[in-house]
Coordinates of C-alpha atoms and ligand atoms in Angstrom, one line a residue:
M1 CA -0.4 0.1 0.2
S2 CA 1.5 3.2 -0.7
H3 CA 2.0 6.1 1.3
E4 CA 0.0 8.3 -0.6
Q5 CA -3.0 5.9 -0.4
S6 CA -2.4 4.6 3.6
K7 CA -3.0 8.5 3.9
S8 CA -6.6 9.1 2.3
E9 CA -7.7 5.7 4.9
T10 CA -6.3 6.9 7.5
D11 CA -8.4 10.4 7.3
A12 CA -11.6 8.5 6.0
E13 CA -10.6 7.1 9.3
T14 CA -10.5 9.4 11.8
D15 CA -12.6 12.0 10.6
S16 CA -15.6 13.5 13.0
N17 CA -18.4 12.7 11.2
E18 CA -19.2 16.4 9.6
D19 CA -16.1 15.0 7.5
R20 CA -16.9 12.2 6.5
F21 CA -20.4 14.0 4.8
F22 CA -17.4 16.3 3.7
L23 CA -16.2 13.0 1.7
R24 CA -19.2 11.5 0.7
D25 CA -20.8 15.2 -1.1
L26 CA -17.5 15.0 -2.8
G27 CA -18.7 11.5 -3.9
V28 CA -15.4 9.1 -2.3
E29 CA -16.4 6.7 -0.5
R30 CA -13.9 4.7 1.7
R31 CA -14.2 1.4 0.2
D32 CA -13.0 3.3 -3.3
F33 CA -9.9 4.3 -0.8
M34 CA -9.8 0.3 0.6
K35 CA -9.7 -0.7 -3.7
A36 CA -7.4 2.0 -5.1
G37 CA -5.1 0.2 -2.2
M38 CA -5.8 -2.8 -3.4
A39 CA -5.0 -2.8 -7.0
A40 CA -1.8 -0.6 -5.6
G41 CA -0.4 -4.1 -4.5
A42 CA -1.9 -5.7 -1.8
A43 CA -3.0 -8.1 -4.6
T44 CA -0.9 -12.2 -2.4
S45 CA -3.3 -11.2 0.6
L46 CA -6.6 -10.5 -1.3
T47 CA -6.3 -14.2 -1.0
G48 CA -6.5 -14.9 2.8
C49 CA -9.4 -12.1 2.8
T50 CA -12.3 -15.0 2.8
G51 CA -11.0 -16.4 6.6
L52 CA -11.9 -12.2 7.8
L53 CA -16.0 -11.6 8.5
G54 CA -17.7 -9.9 5.6
G55 CA -19.5 -6.9 5.6
G56 CA -17.0 -5.8 7.9
G57 CA -14.9 -2.3 7.9
D58 CA -15.0 -0.5 4.8
E59 CA -11.5 -0.5 5.1
Q60 CA -10.7 -4.2 6.5
R61 CA -6.7 -5.1 5.7
A62 CA -6.4 -8.1 3.8
A63 CA -5.2 -10.5 6.1
S64 CA -1.0 -11.9 5.3
A65 CA 1.5 -11.1 7.9
D66 CA 2.0 -8.1 8.0
Y67 CA 1.2 -6.6 11.2
E68 CA 2.2 -3.1 10.7
V69 CA -0.6 -1.1 11.5
P70 CA 1.0 2.8 9.9
P71 CA 0.3 5.9 12.0
G72 CA -3.5 7.2 12.2
E73 CA -5.0 3.3 11.0
H74 CA -7.1 1.0 13.0
D75 CA -6.6 -2.5 13.7
D76 CA -8.4 -5.7 13.1
Y77 CA -8.8 -6.7 16.1
Y78 CA -9.5 -6.1 20.0
A79 CA -7.1 -8.9 22.2
F80 CA -8.5 -8.7 25.7
L81 CA -5.2 -10.0 27.5
S82 CA -6.1 -10.7 31.5
G83 CA -3.8 -8.9 33.7
G84 CA -3.1 -11.7 36.2
H85 CA -1.6 -9.7 39.2
S86 CA -2.1 -6.7 38.5
G87 CA -6.3 -7.1 38.5
E88 CA -7.2 -5.6 35.4
I89 CA -8.0 -6.1 31.2
R90 CA -5.5 -5.0 29.1
V91 CA -6.3 -4.2 25.6
Y92 CA -3.7 -4.8 22.9
G93 CA -5.4 -3.8 19.1
L94 CA -3.8 -6.9 17.3
P95 CA -1.9 -7.3 14.9
S96 CA -0.4 -3.7 15.7
M97 CA 0.0 -5.0 19.7
R98 CA -0.2 -1.4 20.1
Q99 CA -1.9 -1.0 23.8
L100 CA -5.2 0.8 23.3
M101 CA -6.9 0.9 27.1
R102 CA -6.4 -1.1 30.4
I103 CA -9.5 -2.0 32.5
P104 CA -8.8 -1.8 36.1
V105 CA -11.3 -4.8 37.7
F106 CA -10.3 -6.1 41.5
G107 CA -7.9 -3.6 42.4
R108 CA -8.0 0.8 42.7
E109 CA -6.5 2.5 39.9
S110 CA -5.7 6.1 40.0
A111 CA -6.7 7.1 36.0
R112 CA -9.9 5.3 35.7
G113 CA -10.8 6.3 39.0
H114 CA -11.7 3.3 39.8
G115 CA -12.4 2.5 43.3
Y116 CA -12.6 6.4 44.3
D117 CA -16.1 7.1 43.5
D118 CA -19.4 5.3 46.0
K119 CA -20.3 3.6 42.8
S120 CA -17.1 1.9 41.6
R121 CA -15.9 2.0 46.1
E122 CA -19.3 0.1 46.9
M123 CA -18.3 -2.1 43.9
L124 CA -15.4 -3.2 45.0
E125 CA -16.3 -3.7 49.8
E126 CA -19.5 -5.2 48.5
A127 CA -17.6 -8.3 46.0
G128 CA -15.3 -9.4 50.3
G129 CA -13.8 -6.1 50.3
Y130 CA -10.2 -7.4 48.9
T131 CA -8.0 -4.8 47.8
W132 CA -5.8 -7.4 44.2
G133 CA -7.0 -9.4 42.2
D134 CA -6.0 -11.6 39.8
T135 CA -7.1 -12.0 36.5
H136 CA -6.5 -14.9 34.4
H137 CA -9.8 -15.4 31.9
P138 CA -11.3 -13.4 29.9
R139 CA -14.1 -14.6 28.3
L140 CA -16.4 -12.5 25.8
S141 CA -20.5 -13.1 26.3
Q142 CA -21.4 -14.5 23.0
T143 CA -24.9 -14.7 21.0
G144 CA -25.8 -17.7 18.9
G145 CA -22.8 -19.0 19.7
E146 CA -20.8 -15.8 18.5
F147 CA -19.3 -12.6 20.6
D148 CA -21.8 -10.4 20.9
G149 CA -19.8 -7.3 22.2
R150 CA -22.2 -6.7 25.5
W151 CA -19.8 -7.8 28.1
L152 CA -16.7 -9.6 28.7
F153 CA -16.2 -11.7 32.8
I154 CA -13.7 -11.9 34.3
N155 CA -11.6 -14.4 37.2
D156 CA -10.4 -13.4 40.3
K157 CA -7.7 -16.4 40.7
A158 CA -6.9 -14.9 44.1
N159 CA -10.4 -13.8 45.7
P160 CA -14.6 -15.7 45.3
R161 CA -15.2 -12.9 42.8
I162 CA -15.9 -13.2 39.1
A163 CA -16.5 -10.0 37.1
R164 CA -17.9 -8.2 34.7
V165 CA -17.2 -5.4 32.3
N166 CA -19.4 -3.9 30.1
L167 CA -18.2 -3.8 26.8
K168 CA -19.8 -0.1 26.2
Y169 CA -18.1 1.7 27.9
F170 CA -14.9 -0.5 28.2
Q171 CA -15.5 0.1 32.3
T172 CA -16.1 -3.2 35.2
D173 CA -19.8 -2.8 35.9
A174 CA -20.8 -5.7 37.9
I175 CA -18.4 -7.9 40.6
A176 CA -20.1 -10.8 41.7
H177 CA -18.6 -12.6 45.2
V178 CA -18.4 -16.3 45.5
P179 CA -19.3 -18.9 48.5
N180 CA -18.1 -21.8 49.6
T181 CA -14.2 -21.2 47.7
Q182 CA -11.1 -19.6 47.8
G183 CA -10.5 -17.9 44.3
I184 CA -11.8 -19.0 40.5
H185 CA -10.4 -20.1 37.9
G186 CA -11.7 -21.0 34.8
V187 CA -14.3 -19.0 33.9
T188 CA -16.7 -19.7 30.6
G189 CA -20.3 -18.5 30.0
W190 CA -23.1 -21.2 28.2
Y191 CA -22.6 -20.8 25.4
P192 CA -23.9 -20.9 22.6
D193 CA -25.7 -17.7 24.6
T194 CA -24.2 -16.9 27.5
E195 CA -27.3 -18.0 30.0
L196 CA -25.4 -18.0 32.2
V197 CA -21.5 -17.2 33.7
L198 CA -19.6 -20.7 34.9
G199 CA -16.6 -20.8 37.6
N200 CA -14.1 -22.9 38.9
G201 CA -13.2 -23.4 42.0
E202 CA -9.1 -24.5 42.8
F203 CA -8.5 -25.1 46.2
R204 CA -10.4 -26.7 48.4
V205 CA -11.9 -26.3 51.3
P206 CA -14.7 -27.0 53.9
I207 CA -17.8 -25.8 53.6
P208 CA -19.0 -24.3 55.3
N209 CA -15.0 -22.8 56.2
D210 CA -15.9 -22.6 59.4
G211 CA -13.9 -23.7 62.0
R212 CA -14.5 -27.1 61.2
N213 CA -12.6 -30.2 59.5
L214 CA -9.3 -27.8 59.4
E215 CA -7.4 -31.2 59.7
D216 CA -9.0 -34.0 57.4
P217 CA -8.6 -32.8 53.6
D218 CA -10.8 -35.2 52.9
K219 CA -13.7 -33.3 53.6
Y220 CA -12.6 -30.4 51.7
R221 CA -14.5 -29.7 48.5
S222 CA -14.4 -28.0 45.1
V223 CA -17.8 -26.5 43.2
Y224 CA -18.6 -25.2 39.8
T225 CA -20.1 -22.1 40.4
A226 CA -23.4 -20.4 38.2
I227 CA -23.8 -16.4 37.9
D228 CA -26.9 -15.1 36.1
P229 CA -25.3 -12.4 34.0
E230 CA -27.6 -9.9 33.8
S231 CA -27.9 -9.1 37.6
M232 CA -24.7 -10.9 38.7
N233 CA -26.0 -13.5 41.2
V234 CA -24.4 -16.9 42.7
E235 CA -27.2 -18.8 41.6
W236 CA -26.0 -22.6 42.4
Q237 CA -22.9 -24.7 43.1
V238 CA -22.5 -27.9 42.1
L239 CA -20.3 -30.2 44.7
V240 CA -17.3 -32.4 43.0
D241 CA -14.8 -34.5 43.8
G242 CA -11.6 -33.3 43.2
N243 CA -10.4 -30.1 42.2
L244 CA -10.9 -27.8 38.7
D245 CA -8.7 -25.8 37.0
N246 CA -9.9 -24.3 33.5
S247 CA -13.8 -24.4 31.5
D248 CA -14.7 -24.1 28.4
S249 CA -18.7 -24.1 27.3
G250 CA -20.4 -26.2 24.4
K251 CA -21.9 -24.5 21.1
N252 CA -25.5 -26.4 22.3
G253 CA -26.4 -25.7 25.3
R254 CA -26.1 -28.5 27.0
Y255 CA -22.4 -29.6 28.4
T256 CA -19.4 -27.8 30.5
F257 CA -16.5 -28.9 31.3
S258 CA -13.4 -28.6 33.5
T259 CA -10.4 -30.2 34.2
C260 CA -9.2 -31.8 37.4
Y261 CA -5.1 -32.4 38.2
N262 CA -5.7 -32.6 41.7
S263 CA -8.9 -36.2 41.3
E264 CA -6.5 -37.4 44.8
E265 CA -7.2 -34.1 46.8
G266 CA -3.1 -34.1 47.9
V267 CA -2.7 -31.0 50.1
D268 CA 1.3 -30.8 48.4
E269 CA 2.2 -31.5 45.2
Q270 CA 3.1 -35.1 46.1
G271 CA -0.5 -35.8 46.7
M272 CA -2.1 -34.3 43.7
T273 CA 0.3 -36.1 41.5
A274 CA 0.7 -39.4 42.8
D275 CA -1.5 -40.4 40.4
D276 CA -1.7 -40.8 36.1
R277 CA -5.7 -40.1 35.5
D278 CA -7.6 -37.5 36.6
W279 CA -10.1 -36.2 34.8
V280 CA -12.2 -33.6 33.5
V281 CA -15.7 -33.2 34.0
A282 CA -18.1 -32.9 32.2
F283 CA -21.8 -31.0 33.2
D284 CA -24.6 -31.3 31.8
I285 CA -26.2 -27.8 32.8
P286 CA -30.1 -28.6 32.0
R287 CA -30.1 -31.5 34.2
I288 CA -28.6 -29.4 36.9
Q289 CA -30.8 -27.0 36.9
D290 CA -33.8 -29.6 37.0
A291 CA -32.3 -31.0 40.5
V292 CA -31.8 -26.8 41.5
E293 CA -35.5 -26.7 40.7
N294 CA -36.5 -30.0 41.9
G295 CA -34.9 -28.9 45.6
E296 CA -32.5 -31.7 45.2
Y297 CA -29.8 -29.5 47.1
E298 CA -28.6 -27.9 50.2
V299 CA -28.1 -24.7 50.8
V300 CA -25.1 -23.2 52.0
N301 CA -23.7 -19.6 53.1
D302 CA -27.3 -18.5 51.0
V303 CA -26.6 -20.5 47.3
P304 CA -27.8 -24.0 47.1
I305 CA -25.2 -26.6 46.0
V306 CA -26.1 -29.7 43.9
D307 CA -24.4 -33.0 45.2
G308 CA -22.6 -33.8 41.8
R309 CA -19.5 -36.3 42.9
Q310 CA -19.3 -39.0 41.2
G311 CA -21.7 -40.9 44.0
S312 CA -24.3 -38.8 44.7
S313 CA -27.4 -40.3 43.8
L314 CA -28.2 -37.6 41.2
N315 CA -25.6 -39.1 38.9
E316 CA -27.8 -42.9 39.6
A317 CA -29.6 -41.3 37.8
D318 CA -30.5 -41.7 33.8
R319 CA -28.5 -38.8 33.1
P320 CA -26.3 -38.0 35.5
V321 CA -25.5 -34.4 36.2
T322 CA -21.4 -35.0 36.3
T323 CA -19.5 -37.4 34.2
Y324 CA -16.1 -37.6 35.3
I325 CA -13.7 -38.6 32.1
P326 CA -10.7 -40.4 32.7
V327 CA -7.5 -38.6 30.9
P328 CA -5.0 -38.3 31.9
K329 CA -2.2 -36.8 34.3
N330 CA -2.2 -33.5 35.8
P331 CA -4.6 -31.7 32.9
H332 CA -4.8 -28.2 33.0
G333 CA -6.5 -26.4 29.4
V334 CA -9.3 -27.5 28.5
S335 CA -10.9 -25.4 25.2
V336 CA -13.7 -27.7 22.7
T337 CA -13.6 -27.2 18.8
P338 CA -15.5 -24.4 16.9
D339 CA -17.6 -27.1 15.5
G340 CA -18.2 -27.7 18.8
K341 CA -17.7 -31.7 18.4
Y342 CA -14.5 -32.4 20.7
A343 CA -13.0 -31.5 24.2
C344 CA -9.8 -31.0 24.3
A345 CA -8.1 -31.2 27.9
S346 CA -4.5 -31.2 27.5
G347 CA -1.9 -33.3 29.3
K348 CA 0.4 -30.8 31.7
L349 CA 2.8 -33.2 33.3
S350 CA 1.6 -36.0 29.5
P351 CA 2.4 -34.6 26.4
T352 CA -1.0 -35.2 24.7
V353 CA -4.3 -33.7 24.6
S354 CA -7.4 -35.8 25.2
V355 CA -9.8 -35.3 22.5
I356 CA -13.5 -36.1 24.1
D357 CA -15.9 -36.5 21.5
I358 CA -19.1 -34.6 23.3
E359 CA -22.0 -36.8 21.8
A360 CA -20.2 -39.7 23.2
I361 CA -20.8 -39.2 26.2
D362 CA -24.8 -39.7 26.5
E363 CA -24.1 -42.4 24.5
V364 CA -20.9 -44.0 25.5
D365 CA -21.6 -47.1 29.2
D366 CA -17.4 -45.8 30.5
P367 CA -16.5 -42.4 30.0
E368 CA -13.9 -43.0 28.9
E369 CA -14.2 -45.1 26.0
A370 CA -16.1 -41.2 25.8
I371 CA -11.5 -40.4 24.2
A372 CA -12.1 -40.5 20.6
G373 CA -8.4 -39.5 19.7
R374 CA -5.2 -38.7 21.8
P375 CA -1.9 -36.8 19.3
N376 CA 0.8 -36.1 21.6
V377 CA 2.2 -32.9 21.0
G378 CA 4.4 -33.0 23.1
T379 CA 5.9 -31.5 26.1
G380 CA 3.7 -30.2 28.3
P381 CA 0.8 -29.2 27.0
L382 CA -1.0 -26.3 28.8
H383 CA -3.6 -25.0 26.0
T384 CA -5.3 -25.1 23.2
A385 CA -6.6 -22.7 20.7
Y386 CA -8.4 -22.9 17.1
D387 CA -8.1 -21.8 13.7
G388 CA -11.3 -22.6 12.0
R389 CA -10.4 -24.9 9.6
G390 CA -9.5 -27.8 11.7
Q391 CA -5.7 -27.5 13.2
A392 CA -5.3 -27.3 16.8
Y393 CA -2.5 -24.7 18.1
T394 CA -1.2 -26.3 22.0
T395 CA 1.5 -24.7 23.8
L396 CA 4.2 -26.3 25.2
F397 CA 5.4 -24.8 28.5
I398 CA 8.5 -27.4 28.5
D399 CA 8.8 -27.5 24.9
S400 CA 9.5 -23.5 24.9
Q401 CA 6.8 -24.3 21.5
V402 CA 3.8 -24.3 20.1
A403 CA 2.0 -27.5 18.1
K404 CA 0.5 -27.1 15.4
W405 CA -2.2 -30.3 15.1
D406 CA -4.8 -31.9 12.8
I407 CA -8.0 -32.0 14.3
E408 CA -9.9 -35.0 12.5
Q409 CA -6.7 -36.5 12.6
A410 CA -6.0 -37.0 16.1
V411 CA -9.3 -38.7 16.2
E412 CA -8.2 -41.5 13.1
A413 CA -4.9 -41.8 14.3
E414 CA -4.1 -44.8 17.9
L415 CA -3.8 -42.5 20.5
G416 CA -0.5 -41.3 21.8
S417 CA 0.0 -41.0 18.3
E418 CA 2.6 -37.7 16.8
D419 CA 0.5 -37.8 13.7
P420 CA -1.2 -35.5 13.7
V421 CA 0.8 -33.2 14.9
I422 CA 2.1 -30.5 11.8
E423 CA 4.7 -28.5 12.8
K424 CA 5.4 -26.6 15.9
I425 CA 7.6 -23.3 16.7
D426 CA 9.8 -22.4 18.9
V427 CA 8.8 -19.4 21.2
H428 CA 10.4 -17.6 24.2
Y429 CA 9.6 -18.3 26.6
S430 CA 7.4 -21.7 28.2
P431 CA 3.9 -20.1 26.8
G432 CA 1.1 -20.6 28.8
H433 CA -1.8 -19.5 27.1
C434 CA -2.6 -19.0 22.9
Q435 CA -5.0 -17.5 21.8
A436 CA -6.8 -17.4 18.0
A437 CA -8.0 -14.9 16.9
Q438 CA -12.5 -15.3 18.3
S439 CA -11.1 -19.5 18.9
Y440 CA -13.8 -19.2 21.9
S441 CA -16.6 -18.6 19.6
T442 CA -18.2 -21.0 16.6
D443 CA -15.8 -18.6 13.6
P444 CA -12.0 -18.4 14.2
T445 CA -10.6 -15.9 12.0
G446 CA -7.2 -18.2 11.9
D447 CA -4.8 -15.3 10.9
W448 CA -3.2 -14.6 14.7
L449 CA -2.1 -16.3 17.6
L450 CA -0.9 -14.8 20.6
A451 CA 1.7 -17.1 22.5
L452 CA 1.9 -15.8 25.5
N453 CA 4.7 -16.1 27.1
K454 CA 5.8 -16.5 31.4
F455 CA 9.0 -16.3 30.3
S456 CA 10.6 -13.5 28.2
Q457 CA 14.9 -14.1 29.7
D458 CA 17.0 -12.1 27.0
R459 CA 15.0 -10.9 25.1
F460 CA 14.4 -7.3 25.9
L461 CA 16.7 -4.0 27.9
P462 CA 17.0 -5.4 31.6
T463 CA 15.4 -4.1 33.9
G464 CA 16.2 -5.4 37.2
P465 CA 16.1 -8.5 38.1
Y466 CA 11.5 -8.6 37.1
H467 CA 11.7 -9.0 33.8
P468 CA 8.9 -8.3 31.1
E469 CA 6.6 -11.3 30.4
N470 CA 6.7 -11.1 25.9
D471 CA 3.6 -11.6 24.2
Q472 CA 4.4 -13.3 21.0
L473 CA 1.8 -12.8 17.2
I474 CA 2.4 -15.5 15.4
Y475 CA 1.1 -15.1 11.4
I476 CA -0.9 -18.3 11.2
G477 CA -3.3 -17.8 8.2
D478 CA -0.7 -19.4 5.6
D479 CA -0.3 -23.0 5.9
E480 CA 1.5 -24.0 3.5
E481 CA 4.2 -21.4 4.1
G482 CA 3.4 -22.0 8.0
M483 CA 3.3 -19.9 11.1
Q484 CA 5.3 -17.2 11.1
L485 CA 6.5 -15.5 14.4
V486 CA 6.3 -11.5 13.6
K487 CA 6.6 -9.9 16.2
D488 CA 7.3 -9.4 20.6
T489 CA 6.1 -7.5 22.3
P490 CA 6.5 -7.5 26.5
S491 CA 4.4 -7.1 29.1
Y492 CA 3.7 -6.2 32.6
A493 CA 3.2 -9.6 34.8
E494 CA 1.0 -10.7 34.1
P495 CA -1.4 -12.1 31.0
H496 CA -2.8 -15.3 31.0
D497 CA -5.0 -15.0 28.9
A498 CA -6.8 -13.4 26.4
T499 CA -9.8 -13.4 23.9
I500 CA -9.6 -11.8 20.2
A501 CA -12.9 -10.0 19.0
H502 CA -12.9 -8.5 15.3
R503 CA -13.6 -5.2 16.3
D504 CA -17.1 -5.3 13.9
R505 CA -18.1 -7.1 17.2
L506 CA -18.2 -4.6 19.0
D507 CA -19.4 -0.9 19.5
P508 CA -18.1 0.9 22.3
A509 CA -19.7 3.9 22.6
D510 CA -17.4 7.3 22.2
I511 CA -19.3 9.3 24.7
W512 CA -21.4 8.4 27.5
D513 CA -25.5 8.3 26.8
P514 CA -26.9 9.6 29.8
D515 CA -29.9 7.2 30.7
D516 CA -26.7 4.1 31.4
Y517 CA -26.1 6.1 34.5
E518 CA -28.2 6.1 37.7
L519 CA -26.6 9.3 38.8
D520 CA -29.0 12.5 37.6
Y521 CA -27.0 14.8 34.9
I522 CA -26.6 17.3 36.4
D523 CA -26.8 20.5 33.3
S524 CA -24.5 23.6 32.8
G525 CA -26.3 25.9 35.5
E526 CA -27.8 23.6 38.1
S527 CA -24.8 23.7 40.9
N528 CA -27.0 23.1 43.8
I529 CA -25.9 22.5 47.4
E530 CA -28.0 21.7 50.2
R531 CA -27.0 21.7 53.7
D532 CA -28.9 19.1 56.2
D533 CA -27.5 18.7 59.6
G534 CA -23.8 18.0 58.9
R535 CA -24.5 16.4 55.4
V536 CA -24.3 18.7 51.9
Y537 CA -24.5 17.8 48.9
I538 CA -23.6 18.8 46.0
E539 CA -24.1 19.4 43.0
T540 CA -22.4 20.4 39.5
Y541 CA -20.9 19.9 36.5
A542 CA -17.3 20.3 34.4
I543 CA -16.8 21.9 31.1
R544 CA -13.7 23.3 29.8
N545 CA -12.6 25.2 31.5
Q546 CA -13.9 25.0 35.1
Y547 CA -16.6 23.7 37.8
G548 CA -20.3 25.2 37.3
L549 CA -19.4 26.6 41.4
S550 CA -16.0 28.2 42.0
D551 CA -16.7 27.7 45.4
I552 CA -17.9 25.7 48.3
T553 CA -18.1 26.4 51.7
V554 CA -18.7 23.7 54.0
Q555 CA -18.0 23.0 57.6
E556 CA -15.4 20.7 59.2
G557 CA -17.0 17.4 60.5
D558 CA -18.9 17.8 57.8
E559 CA -20.1 14.5 55.5
V560 CA -19.8 15.6 51.7
T561 CA -21.1 15.1 48.8
L562 CA -19.5 15.6 45.5
H563 CA -21.9 14.5 42.4
V564 CA -21.1 15.8 38.8
T565 CA -21.7 15.9 35.6
N566 CA -18.6 15.7 32.3
I567 CA -21.6 18.1 30.2
E568 CA -18.7 18.5 27.4
T569 CA -20.5 16.2 24.3
A570 CA -17.5 16.2 23.0
K571 CA -15.8 13.2 21.8
D572 CA -12.3 11.8 24.3
I573 CA -12.6 15.8 26.3
S574 CA -12.4 13.4 29.7
H575 CA -12.6 15.9 33.1
S576 CA -11.8 15.0 36.3
V577 CA -12.3 16.1 40.4
V578 CA -9.1 16.3 42.4
I579 CA -8.6 17.1 46.0
P580 CA -5.4 16.8 47.3
E581 CA -5.4 15.7 50.9
Y582 CA -9.0 14.2 51.1
D583 CA -7.7 11.7 48.7
I584 CA -10.8 12.4 45.6
N585 CA -10.5 11.6 41.7
L586 CA -13.0 11.5 40.7
S587 CA -12.7 10.5 36.6
L588 CA -15.3 11.5 35.1
A589 CA -15.9 11.3 30.4
P590 CA -18.1 13.0 28.5
Q591 CA -21.7 13.0 29.5
E592 CA -20.8 10.8 32.6
T593 CA -21.9 12.4 36.2
R594 CA -19.9 10.3 39.6
K595 CA -20.1 11.2 43.1
V596 CA -18.1 10.8 46.1
T597 CA -18.4 11.1 49.7
F598 CA -15.6 11.9 52.2
T599 CA -16.0 13.2 55.7
A600 CA -14.5 17.2 55.7
D601 CA -12.1 16.4 59.0
N602 CA -9.2 18.9 57.8
P603 CA -9.9 22.5 58.0
G604 CA -8.4 24.3 55.4
V605 CA -7.8 25.5 51.7
F606 CA -7.5 22.7 49.8
W607 CA -8.1 23.2 45.8
M608 CA -10.4 21.9 43.4
Y609 CA -8.8 20.6 40.4
C610 CA -9.2 19.5 37.3
G611 CA -6.4 16.3 37.0
Y612 CA -7.0 15.4 32.3
F613 CA -5.5 18.1 30.7
C614 CA -8.1 18.3 28.7
S615 CA -7.5 21.6 27.3
A616 CA -5.3 25.0 27.0
L617 CA -6.5 26.3 30.6
H618 CA -7.0 22.9 32.0
L619 CA -4.7 24.3 34.9
E620 CA -7.2 27.3 34.6
M621 CA -10.0 24.4 35.7
R622 CA -10.7 24.4 39.1
S623 CA -12.5 26.1 42.3
R624 CA -12.0 26.2 46.3
L625 CA -13.4 24.2 49.3
L626 CA -13.0 25.7 52.2
V627 CA -13.8 23.9 55.0
E628 CA -14.2 26.5 58.0
P629 CA -12.7 25.2 60.6
E630 CA -14.4 24.1 64.6
D631 CA -12.1 26.2 66.2
E632 CA -10.7 29.5 65.6
P633 CA -7.1 28.9 65.2
E634 CA -4.1 29.5 67.6
G635 CA -2.2 32.3 67.3
P636 CA -0.5 35.1 65.3
D637 CA 0.1 34.2 61.0
P638 CA 3.9 33.4 60.8
F639 CA 3.7 36.7 57.9
Ligands
RUQ1 S1 -4.8 -21.1 33.3 S2 -2.7 -20.4 35.5 CU1 -4.6 -20.5 32.4 CU2 -2.8 -22.2 32.3 CU3 -4.7 -20.1 34.9
CUA2 CU1 -10.4 19.7 32.4 CU2 -8.6 19.5 32.8
CA3 CA1 -3.2 -35.0 39.4

């Protein structure tokens, strides 16, 4: 693509609506720029186009190993990466790997004001009050098996929480606290329509964990938890044998799957690795829902718990609530193929991936007979992603590679055969997850694969004893050329997993729709101060370059609520309300309203200022909070 054409595309892409109309008036459509660009030299890439979504953006980039996105152009994909114990989500553009945004989830974060206004502070407090979390598995909501752009769900492996991120605003809008478990590891929607969100309890604990059975690990338990995605209520749990690690859903509204690496129910490494086999649990969700409706549960900490252990009477019926499918050894990732036929569980301590035939689960007498294939892919297999062309990509932690293999060949080959492996590529180093574009949905696009490596060692300039991780971009769109490693991207601890969605799947808002906020919108001229017996309620607004009130006077000891609307209608003009010494940091995107409540317990003059560089007169955008002292200050003025 020549420089000139890139420039034209750039303009069309980034210009405001007005300019788009201008272009249209001239009879020039963005599509024309694209056509010109293709004719001018991107012809080779046309062949790859079919793998991409149709009807998308006019300036769709054609598929090729070219990952460069010129200045001003947009990426094709959003990649949502977990931030591990940074407690957040990172949003990258793919294929450029540019970091577009961070979404704070489980911890306070000052740039987005997360945990500083009343609503987000209460959300964090009501979900257990923890100050940090460990995000692993970002999962997008789906409708009909395809990403619908509504929500992203994310687990907290450290503390028992699942959060929901609203993808209209790229903002965490709900956090569920999950009783009867410590931490949630795997998480998945129940697909195709995300009617539930399901979380894996990994650490076994007594239920209830109130001091009983401390020394009796036989009585420690794990639970599988279902949450309603709309209300974020914990609906029910299933008690299981062993523990639960990773999770994925089938595609037809029936089974979900979780790996278990501790079928031994050990409490140390030796105990958890004693046996050659553990298992994958298949949860029959409609059957579990029937059990809940029929009252077949015990309630602990207000949650109905259905007994899904192997010997449970619910499992002796014709249709068991859970099926335990034996697989070798300490399995880790499990993911369902895009066509919904197989659930593939990586062996971790076995060099194999067990391919479970999902339909066969209902037909076989012995669950082990549902294993349709077991390719030997290499050492330390952890997670498997898909390209939608019948091929799978499994990370090999020990070998520091990604193995590409053929799913149907794995089903045809003998168990343990290496024949289904097509090729392997070195990555740097020790990948945890790999994730392919739209791999979790029914329509993977098959062009990009991310290897999320746990170590970077010598790949970057040294930064002291803590090294960044290394997220590597691999082009998988050309089966003849094979996998091509095209980019290293250092990242801060610690992306575990990602979900990659074509940009056509999302429709983020440019500015807030005031109807999406529960608080009243405070318009220009509507500033107001109400006082009532030690309570002061202040309503005001922010606009370049002032707040609606130039001075606010309160009494020492007053409980003060500041309720502020950013009345800007221009996109990208954020303001904030910062009050030094009161730990106030209220962020406000255009048309957003938030409030913060604090006690004015220090008398004095406090500048209330804007923390976002919003205009040339940003520094002048400030008012005064005057807190009148209870007792007159003593002593003469020193100056
Ligand atoms: S699982 S260690 Cu994603 Cu590999 Cu959390
Ligand atoms: Cu508003 Cu700076
Ligand atoms: Ca084990």
